[in-house]
Amino acid sequence: MTQLLVRMFVKNGSDIHDPKVRQIYGLLSGSVGILCNVLLCLLKLFAGWMTGAVSIMADAFNNLSDAASSVVTLLGFKMAGKPADPGHPFGHGRIEYLSGLFIAAAILLMGVELLQSSVAKIFHPEELTFGTWSVLILVASILVKLWMASFNRNLGKRIDSEAMKATAADSLSDCISTGAVLLGMIIFGTTGVNMDGIVGAIVAVFVIFSGFSTAKDTIQPLLGSAPSPELVQEIYQLVMSYDGVLGVHDMIVHDYGPGRRLISLHAEVSYKADILKAHDMIDNIEKELDKRFMCEATIHMDPIVTDDPELNVCRQEVEALVKEENDSWQVHDFRMVRGETHTNLIFDVVVSPDDMDHAADIAKRIGDKIHRTHDKLYAVVRVEQSFIGSLAKSDKIGKTFK
């Protein structure tokens, strides 16, 4: 069914980095959500009126809240597709994240309200009437919500949308909520025991937990989370696929919403390379990054010495010493300034954000270790933070000396 709907309503559905295609996916998700949730709300209101079960009525209003959330999703994707303007030069893509956060807030609100009403029903139970139609409606509701969860999860994975993933999580929590209401009705119909309040309280706690989890997932991109390792690896492999590139460092990925990224990095090239040819290569890499990832790419070209045996040996020894300190740290921009009495080794060490509190101590430890190993070598170490998590291990050194 999902594939059929995508083929029917989404033109060029495979071009997921195109903001216009993403917008159509969002409109499809929102429209399906509104239609299904309004229908389920009306059916459950009827079932609640027939049985007198407040839990079914609450579940109906939960579906009404979901319909409102689908409206927000639809509007969020519509607004996120707006082009850049003077006040928002990077576009409006982060509105999609805000819509996901709103959905999480709606889940939390509904969970709190359901918990309050359920606790009240535990102490003041109300008379129920068992009805076959109500059971059938609840079963149908669970099946529809399972399909909606699968539908939005598939779309969310396809276009990497936190808003759709949040909607899928909401649908799954609705399945648990409605399932608990159904179980309570079955127990009442078979034994006469009214467990409506207890079941409702258990469901409410689950819904609240789901809301917190969803909020966490949608807040991270707004706070500026690190890019995924898969994205970093793809960027790295693309840049390193060019023969003239000897290494990559200082990569930064800014996320201004799905399909709206800014990428900056340093690409190492031989100091003997023809400057015009190297510049043309860098331009081609930037264009390919733009085409592949729908981004604005800026690459700084770093010339490095590749044919100095003494420098190469020192660099390898220094990298080995740094790895002894921490295997995830990386060395780049390595230079050697020779003098009559001593030689300065100038380089940068990339560490994790957690290590930056001890940057001065890290620089001193590395410098002392180098000087103890070679008393005529002095290190000038600049410790800097990684903005991409951990860059995949590369064959940068081996490629440099080929």
Short mmCIF file of C-alpha atoms in Angstrom, two decimals:
data_model
loop_
_atom_site.label_atom_id
_atom_site.label_comp_id
_atom_site.label_asym_id
_atom_site.label_seq_id
_atom_site.Cartn_x
_atom_site.Cartn_y
_atom_site.Cartn_z
CA MET A 1 0.00 0.00 0.00
CA THR A 2 2.82 2.42 0.87
CA GLN A 3 4.56 1.84 -2.46
CA LEU A 4 1.26 2.27 -4.30
CA LEU A 5 0.53 5.61 -2.63
CA VAL A 6 4.07 6.84 -3.30
CA ARG A 7 3.83 5.91 -6.97
CA MET A 8 0.42 7.58 -7.25
CA PHE A 9 1.18 10.88 -5.52
CA VAL A 10 4.97 11.43 -5.41
CA LYS A 11 6.63 12.28 -8.71
CA ASN A 12 10.37 11.51 -8.83
CA GLY A 13 10.02 9.82 -5.44
CA SER A 14 13.62 8.57 -5.48
CA ASP A 15 15.04 12.12 -5.53
CA ILE A 16 14.74 12.43 -1.75
CA HIS A 17 17.23 15.31 -1.47
CA ASP A 18 15.02 17.60 -3.55
CA PRO A 19 13.09 19.89 -1.14
CA LYS A 20 10.04 19.81 -3.45
CA VAL A 21 9.94 16.01 -3.40
CA ARG A 22 10.30 16.01 0.40
CA GLN A 23 7.42 18.47 0.57
CA ILE A 24 5.17 16.12 -1.41
CA TYR A 25 6.12 13.22 0.89
CA GLY A 26 5.12 15.40 3.85
CA LEU A 27 1.82 16.34 2.26
CA LEU A 28 1.08 12.66 1.60
CA SER A 29 1.88 11.68 5.19
CA GLY A 30 -0.17 14.52 6.64
CA SER A 31 -3.18 13.89 4.39
CA VAL A 32 -3.27 10.17 5.19
CA GLY A 33 -2.94 10.95 8.90
CA ILE A 34 -5.80 13.44 8.89
CA LEU A 35 -8.13 11.10 7.00
CA CYS A 36 -7.44 8.01 9.12
CA ASN A 37 -7.45 9.76 12.50
CA VAL A 38 -10.68 11.67 11.87
CA LEU A 39 -12.38 8.43 10.82
CA LEU A 40 -11.09 6.56 13.89
CA CYS A 41 -12.11 9.42 16.17
CA LEU A 42 -15.71 9.33 14.89
CA LEU A 43 -15.93 5.54 15.22
CA LYS A 44 -14.55 5.58 18.80
CA LEU A 45 -16.88 8.40 19.83
CA PHE A 46 -19.74 6.22 18.68
CA ALA A 47 -18.34 3.19 20.55
CA GLY A 48 -17.77 5.26 23.70
CA TRP A 49 -21.29 6.64 23.57
CA MET A 50 -22.70 3.12 23.17
CA THR A 51 -20.70 1.58 26.05
CA GLY A 52 -20.28 4.53 28.40
CA ALA A 53 -16.52 3.80 28.58
CA VAL A 54 -14.56 6.95 29.30
CA SER A 55 -11.39 5.16 28.18
CA ILE A 56 -12.81 4.73 24.67
CA MET A 57 -13.89 8.38 24.60
CA ALA A 58 -10.39 9.42 25.69
CA ASP A 59 -8.90 7.21 22.99
CA ALA A 60 -11.18 8.95 20.49
CA PHE A 61 -9.88 12.36 21.52
CA ASN A 62 -6.37 10.92 21.30
CA ASN A 63 -7.08 10.24 17.62
CA LEU A 64 -8.42 13.77 17.26
CA SER A 65 -5.13 15.04 18.69
CA ASP A 66 -3.30 12.86 16.19
CA ALA A 67 -5.33 14.43 13.38
CA ALA A 68 -4.27 17.85 14.62
CA SER A 69 -0.66 16.63 14.70
CA SER A 70 -1.02 15.49 11.10
CA VAL A 71 -2.19 18.98 10.20
CA VAL A 72 0.95 20.34 11.88
CA THR A 73 3.09 17.84 9.95
CA LEU A 74 1.44 18.87 6.71
CA LEU A 75 1.93 22.57 7.43
CA GLY A 76 5.48 21.91 8.65
CA PHE A 77 6.53 20.29 5.38
CA LYS A 78 4.71 23.01 3.42
CA MET A 79 6.57 25.78 5.27
CA ALA A 80 9.87 23.86 5.25
CA GLY A 81 9.70 23.84 1.47
CA LYS A 82 9.73 27.63 1.29
CA PRO A 83 12.83 28.98 -0.49
CA ALA A 84 15.47 31.08 1.22
CA ASP A 85 14.78 34.76 1.76
CA PRO A 86 16.85 37.71 3.05
CA GLY A 87 15.83 37.01 6.64
CA HIS A 88 16.45 33.25 6.34
CA PRO A 89 19.36 32.78 3.90
CA PHE A 90 19.56 29.05 4.69
CA GLY A 91 15.86 28.41 4.02
CA HIS A 92 13.16 27.17 6.38
CA GLY A 93 14.03 23.47 6.58
CA ARG A 94 14.24 23.38 10.38
CA ILE A 95 10.49 23.97 10.58
CA GLU A 96 10.20 20.25 9.84
CA TYR A 97 12.08 19.54 13.08
CA LEU A 98 9.79 21.94 14.96
CA SER A 99 6.72 20.10 13.69
CA GLY A 100 8.19 16.85 15.00
CA LEU A 101 8.75 18.53 18.37
CA PHE A 102 5.13 19.72 18.41
CA ILE A 103 3.97 16.16 17.81
CA ALA A 104 6.08 15.00 20.76
CA ALA A 105 4.51 17.71 22.93
CA ALA A 106 1.05 16.54 21.85
CA ILE A 107 1.94 12.97 22.86
CA LEU A 108 3.10 14.17 26.29
CA LEU A 109 0.00 16.29 26.83
CA MET A 110 -2.32 13.45 25.90
CA GLY A 111 -0.41 11.07 28.18
CA VAL A 112 -0.72 13.41 31.17
CA GLU A 113 -4.44 13.97 30.56
CA LEU A 114 -5.04 10.24 30.14
CA LEU A 115 -3.18 9.55 33.39
CA GLN A 116 -5.27 12.09 35.30
CA SER A 117 -8.58 10.71 34.01
CA SER A 118 -7.47 7.12 34.59
CA VAL A 119 -6.45 7.76 38.20
CA ALA A 120 -9.82 9.42 38.81
CA LYS A 121 -11.59 6.35 37.39
CA ILE A 122 -9.64 4.04 39.68
CA PHE A 123 -11.16 5.74 42.74
CA HIS A 124 -14.51 6.52 41.11
CA PRO A 125 -15.28 3.77 38.57
CA GLU A 126 -18.17 4.31 36.20
CA GLU A 127 -20.66 1.75 34.96
CA LEU A 128 -19.78 0.16 31.62
CA THR A 129 -21.80 -1.58 28.94
CA PHE A 130 -20.11 -4.29 26.89
CA GLY A 131 -20.79 -4.19 23.16
CA THR A 132 -19.54 -6.32 20.27
CA TRP A 133 -19.43 -3.31 17.97
CA SER A 134 -17.12 -1.48 20.35
CA VAL A 135 -14.70 -4.43 20.36
CA LEU A 136 -14.71 -4.62 16.58
CA ILE A 137 -14.09 -0.87 16.30
CA LEU A 138 -11.15 -1.11 18.71
CA VAL A 139 -9.66 -4.05 16.79
CA ALA A 140 -10.03 -2.18 13.51
CA SER A 141 -8.42 0.87 15.11
CA ILE A 142 -5.37 -1.15 16.15
CA LEU A 143 -4.98 -2.58 12.64
CA VAL A 144 -5.25 0.87 11.05
CA LYS A 145 -2.74 2.34 13.51
CA LEU A 146 -0.28 -0.49 12.87
CA TRP A 147 -0.48 0.26 9.16
CA MET A 148 -0.05 4.00 9.81
CA ALA A 149 3.02 3.32 11.95
CA SER A 150 4.53 1.21 9.17
CA PHE A 151 3.55 3.78 6.54
CA ASN A 152 5.14 6.74 8.34
CA ARG A 153 8.19 4.76 9.44
CA ASN A 154 8.86 3.73 5.84
CA LEU A 155 8.43 7.28 4.58
CA GLY A 156 10.54 8.63 7.47
CA LYS A 157 13.39 6.25 6.67
CA ARG A 158 13.10 6.96 2.97
CA ILE A 159 13.56 10.74 3.33
CA ASP A 160 15.23 10.73 6.78
CA SER A 161 12.44 12.76 8.39
CA GLU A 162 12.30 13.05 12.19
CA ALA A 163 8.74 14.41 11.94
CA MET A 164 7.52 11.25 10.17
CA LYS A 165 9.46 9.01 12.54
CA ALA A 166 7.79 10.84 15.44
CA THR A 167 4.38 10.28 13.83
CA ALA A 168 5.19 6.57 13.44
CA ALA A 169 6.14 6.36 17.13
CA ASP A 170 2.89 8.10 18.03
CA SER A 171 0.91 5.54 16.01
CA LEU A 172 2.63 2.67 17.82
CA SER A 173 1.84 4.22 21.20
CA ASP A 174 -1.77 4.52 20.05
CA CYS A 175 -1.78 0.78 19.29
CA ILE A 176 -0.68 0.06 22.86
CA SER A 177 -3.22 2.51 24.23
CA THR A 178 -6.12 1.12 22.21
CA GLY A 179 -4.95 -2.45 22.88
CA ALA A 180 -5.09 -1.84 26.61
CA VAL A 181 -8.58 -0.34 26.31
CA LEU A 182 -9.63 -3.39 24.27
CA LEU A 183 -8.19 -5.74 26.88
CA GLY A 184 -10.05 -3.92 29.61
CA MET A 185 -13.31 -4.21 27.68
CA ILE A 186 -12.79 -7.94 27.07
CA ILE A 187 -12.04 -8.56 30.76
CA PHE A 188 -15.17 -6.61 31.70
CA GLY A 189 -17.26 -8.52 29.14
CA THR A 190 -16.08 -11.94 30.35
CA THR A 191 -15.71 -11.41 34.12
CA GLY A 192 -17.59 -8.22 34.92
CA VAL A 193 -14.45 -6.72 36.52
CA ASN A 194 -14.04 -3.01 35.69
CA MET A 195 -10.31 -2.42 35.08
CA ASP A 196 -10.80 0.66 32.95
CA GLY A 197 -8.92 3.03 35.27
CA ILE A 198 -5.97 0.73 35.97
CA VAL A 199 -5.47 -0.12 32.32
CA GLY A 200 -5.76 3.54 31.39
CA ALA A 201 -3.06 4.54 33.92
CA ILE A 202 -0.64 1.90 32.59
CA VAL A 203 -1.23 3.10 29.04
CA ALA A 204 -0.76 6.73 30.09
CA VAL A 205 2.68 6.01 31.54
CA PHE A 206 3.71 4.32 28.30
CA VAL A 207 2.42 7.25 26.23
CA ILE A 208 4.35 9.75 28.39
CA PHE A 209 7.54 7.71 28.00
CA SER A 210 7.00 7.58 24.24
CA GLY A 211 6.54 11.35 24.20
CA PHE A 212 9.83 11.96 26.01
CA SER A 213 11.65 9.60 23.65
CA THR A 214 10.17 11.29 20.59
CA ALA A 215 10.99 14.76 21.93
CA LYS A 216 14.61 13.74 22.47
CA ASP A 217 14.93 12.53 18.87
CA THR A 218 13.45 15.73 17.43
CA ILE A 219 15.35 18.15 19.69
CA GLN A 220 18.79 16.80 18.76
CA PRO A 221 18.89 18.27 15.20
CA LEU A 222 17.71 21.63 16.56
CA LEU A 223 20.52 21.67 19.10
CA GLY A 224 23.09 20.92 16.39
CA SER A 225 23.82 17.21 16.65
CA ALA A 226 26.83 15.67 14.93
CA PRO A 227 26.25 14.28 11.44
CA SER A 228 25.67 10.56 11.13
CA PRO A 229 28.79 8.38 10.72
CA GLU A 230 27.32 7.12 7.43
CA LEU A 231 27.10 10.67 6.02
CA VAL A 232 30.64 11.50 7.18
CA GLN A 233 31.96 8.33 5.59
CA GLU A 234 30.19 9.06 2.29
CA ILE A 235 31.60 12.59 2.16
CA TYR A 236 35.07 11.36 3.07
CA GLN A 237 35.05 8.62 0.44
CA LEU A 238 33.83 10.99 -2.27
CA VAL A 239 36.58 13.55 -1.58
CA MET A 240 39.30 10.91 -1.25
CA SER A 241 38.22 9.31 -4.55
CA TYR A 242 40.02 12.13 -6.39
CA ASP A 243 43.64 11.17 -7.12
CA GLY A 244 45.04 14.57 -6.19
CA VAL A 245 43.57 14.53 -2.65
CA LEU A 246 45.99 13.12 -0.08
CA GLY A 247 43.97 13.62 3.10
CA VAL A 248 40.86 15.19 4.62
CA HIS A 249 40.49 17.00 7.93
CA ASP A 250 38.57 19.79 9.70
CA MET A 251 35.26 18.58 8.27
CA ILE A 252 32.18 20.44 9.54
CA VAL A 253 28.57 19.70 8.55
CA HIS A 254 25.94 22.31 9.36
CA ASP A 255 22.33 21.09 9.23
CA TYR A 256 19.69 23.70 8.39
CA GLY A 257 17.00 21.11 7.75
CA PRO A 258 16.73 18.03 5.53
CA GLY A 259 18.22 18.80 2.13
CA ARG A 260 19.82 22.01 3.41
CA ARG A 261 23.39 21.38 4.51
CA LEU A 262 26.58 23.38 4.55
CA ILE A 263 29.77 21.32 4.38
CA SER A 264 33.27 22.67 4.89
CA LEU A 265 36.51 20.71 5.01
CA HIS A 266 40.24 20.88 4.32
CA ALA A 267 41.63 18.76 1.49
CA GLU A 268 45.37 18.04 1.50
CA VAL A 269 47.23 18.20 -1.82
CA SER A 270 50.90 17.96 -2.72
CA TYR A 271 52.81 21.21 -2.47
CA LYS A 272 54.22 20.44 -5.92
CA ALA A 273 50.79 20.23 -7.55
CA ASP A 274 49.89 22.70 -10.29
CA ILE A 275 47.85 25.30 -8.43
CA LEU A 276 45.39 25.85 -11.29
CA LYS A 277 44.80 22.13 -11.80
CA ALA A 278 44.42 21.59 -8.04
CA HIS A 279 41.95 24.46 -7.80
CA ASP A 280 39.94 23.01 -10.69
CA MET A 281 39.86 19.65 -8.92
CA ILE A 282 38.58 21.30 -5.72
CA ASP A 283 35.84 23.04 -7.71
CA ASN A 284 34.79 19.69 -9.19
CA ILE A 285 34.65 18.10 -5.73
CA GLU A 286 32.46 20.93 -4.45
CA LYS A 287 30.10 20.50 -7.40
CA GLU A 288 29.87 16.74 -6.89
CA LEU A 289 29.18 17.19 -3.15
CA ASP A 290 26.43 19.65 -4.04
CA LYS A 291 24.90 17.23 -6.55
CA ARG A 292 25.14 14.17 -4.27
CA PHE A 293 24.06 15.72 -0.95
CA MET A 294 22.11 18.86 -1.96
CA CYS A 295 24.52 21.03 -0.01
CA GLU A 296 26.75 24.08 -0.24
CA ALA A 297 30.34 22.86 0.01
CA THR A 298 33.42 24.94 0.77
CA ILE A 299 36.83 23.23 0.59
CA HIS A 300 40.09 24.74 1.79
CA MET A 301 43.12 23.41 -0.08
CA ASP A 302 46.05 22.51 2.19
CA PRO A 303 49.44 22.01 0.46
CA ILE A 304 51.60 19.43 2.24
CA VAL A 305 55.17 18.24 1.78
CA THR A 306 55.30 14.65 0.56
CA ASP A 307 58.91 14.06 -0.47
CA ASP A 308 60.87 14.97 2.68
CA PRO A 309 62.02 11.63 4.21
CA GLU A 310 62.92 13.16 7.59
CA LEU A 311 59.57 14.96 7.86
CA ASN A 312 57.68 11.82 6.86
CA VAL A 313 59.43 9.75 9.52
CA CYS A 314 58.79 12.40 12.19
CA ARG A 315 55.15 12.62 11.21
CA GLN A 316 54.67 8.87 11.51
CA GLU A 317 56.41 8.82 14.91
CA VAL A 318 54.32 11.73 16.19
CA GLU A 319 51.09 10.11 15.00
CA ALA A 320 52.08 6.90 16.79
CA LEU A 321 52.78 8.84 20.01
CA VAL A 322 49.42 10.62 19.77
CA LYS A 323 47.62 7.29 19.19
CA GLU A 324 49.23 5.99 22.39
CA GLU A 325 47.49 8.82 24.22
CA ASN A 326 44.13 8.17 22.56
CA ASP A 327 43.48 6.00 19.54
CA SER A 328 40.69 8.28 18.27
CA TRP A 329 42.81 11.45 18.15
CA GLN A 330 44.13 12.58 14.77
CA VAL A 331 47.08 14.67 13.58
CA HIS A 332 47.09 17.02 10.62
CA ASP A 333 48.79 20.17 9.22
CA PHE A 334 52.17 18.72 10.18
CA ARG A 335 55.14 21.00 9.52
CA MET A 336 58.82 20.95 10.44
CA VAL A 337 60.85 24.13 11.04
CA ARG A 338 64.54 23.27 11.27
CA GLY A 339 67.11 25.30 13.19
CA GLU A 340 70.78 25.02 14.10
CA THR A 341 70.14 24.01 17.73
CA HIS A 342 66.68 22.49 17.58
CA THR A 343 63.73 21.70 15.33
CA ASN A 344 60.11 22.71 15.87
CA LEU A 345 57.32 20.31 14.94
CA ILE A 346 54.11 22.26 14.35
CA PHE A 347 50.85 20.33 14.06
CA ASP A 348 47.18 20.13 15.09
CA VAL A 349 45.61 17.36 17.15
CA VAL A 350 41.88 16.73 16.74
CA VAL A 351 40.12 15.48 19.89
CA SER A 352 36.53 14.88 20.96
CA PRO A 353 34.47 17.71 22.53
CA ASP A 354 34.78 16.01 25.94
CA ASP A 355 38.56 16.27 25.75
CA MET A 356 38.60 20.01 25.07
CA ASP A 357 38.40 20.80 28.80
CA HIS A 358 41.92 19.35 29.05
CA ALA A 359 43.32 20.84 25.82
CA ALA A 360 46.28 22.56 27.47
CA ASP A 361 47.22 19.41 29.38
CA ILE A 362 46.92 17.29 26.22
CA ALA A 363 49.22 19.62 24.29
CA LYS A 364 51.77 19.59 27.12
CA ARG A 365 51.76 15.79 27.47
CA ILE A 366 52.27 15.27 23.75
CA GLY A 367 55.02 17.92 23.61
CA ASP A 368 56.83 16.45 26.61
CA LYS A 369 56.64 12.95 25.18
CA ILE A 370 58.12 14.09 21.85
CA HIS A 371 60.94 16.01 23.57
CA ARG A 372 61.81 13.04 25.77
CA THR A 373 62.03 10.85 22.68
CA HIS A 374 64.17 13.35 20.72
CA ASP A 375 65.76 16.05 22.87
CA LYS A 376 66.27 18.38 19.88
CA LEU A 377 62.63 18.26 18.86
CA TYR A 378 60.12 20.73 20.31
CA ALA A 379 56.41 20.46 19.58
CA VAL A 380 54.05 23.35 18.95
CA VAL A 381 50.71 21.64 19.38
CA ARG A 382 47.28 23.11 18.67
CA VAL A 383 44.45 21.02 20.11
CA GLU A 384 41.15 21.44 18.31
CA GLN A 385 37.69 19.92 18.55
CA SER A 386 36.15 17.43 16.15
CA PHE A 387 32.70 18.47 14.87
CA ILE A 388 31.80 15.18 13.20
CA GLY A 389 32.16 12.61 15.96
CA SER A 390 34.85 10.14 14.90
CA LEU A 391 36.08 10.27 11.32
CA ALA A 392 36.46 6.81 9.82
CA LYS A 393 40.00 5.52 9.83
CA SER A 394 41.63 6.27 6.51
CA ASP A 395 44.65 5.33 4.48
CA LYS A 396 45.66 8.97 4.35
CA ILE A 397 49.30 8.39 5.33
CA GLY A 398 49.76 5.49 2.97
CA LYS A 399 48.22 7.43 0.13
CA THR A 400 50.32 10.49 0.90
CA PHE A 401 53.58 8.62 0.32
CA LYS A 402 52.57 6.82 -2.86
#
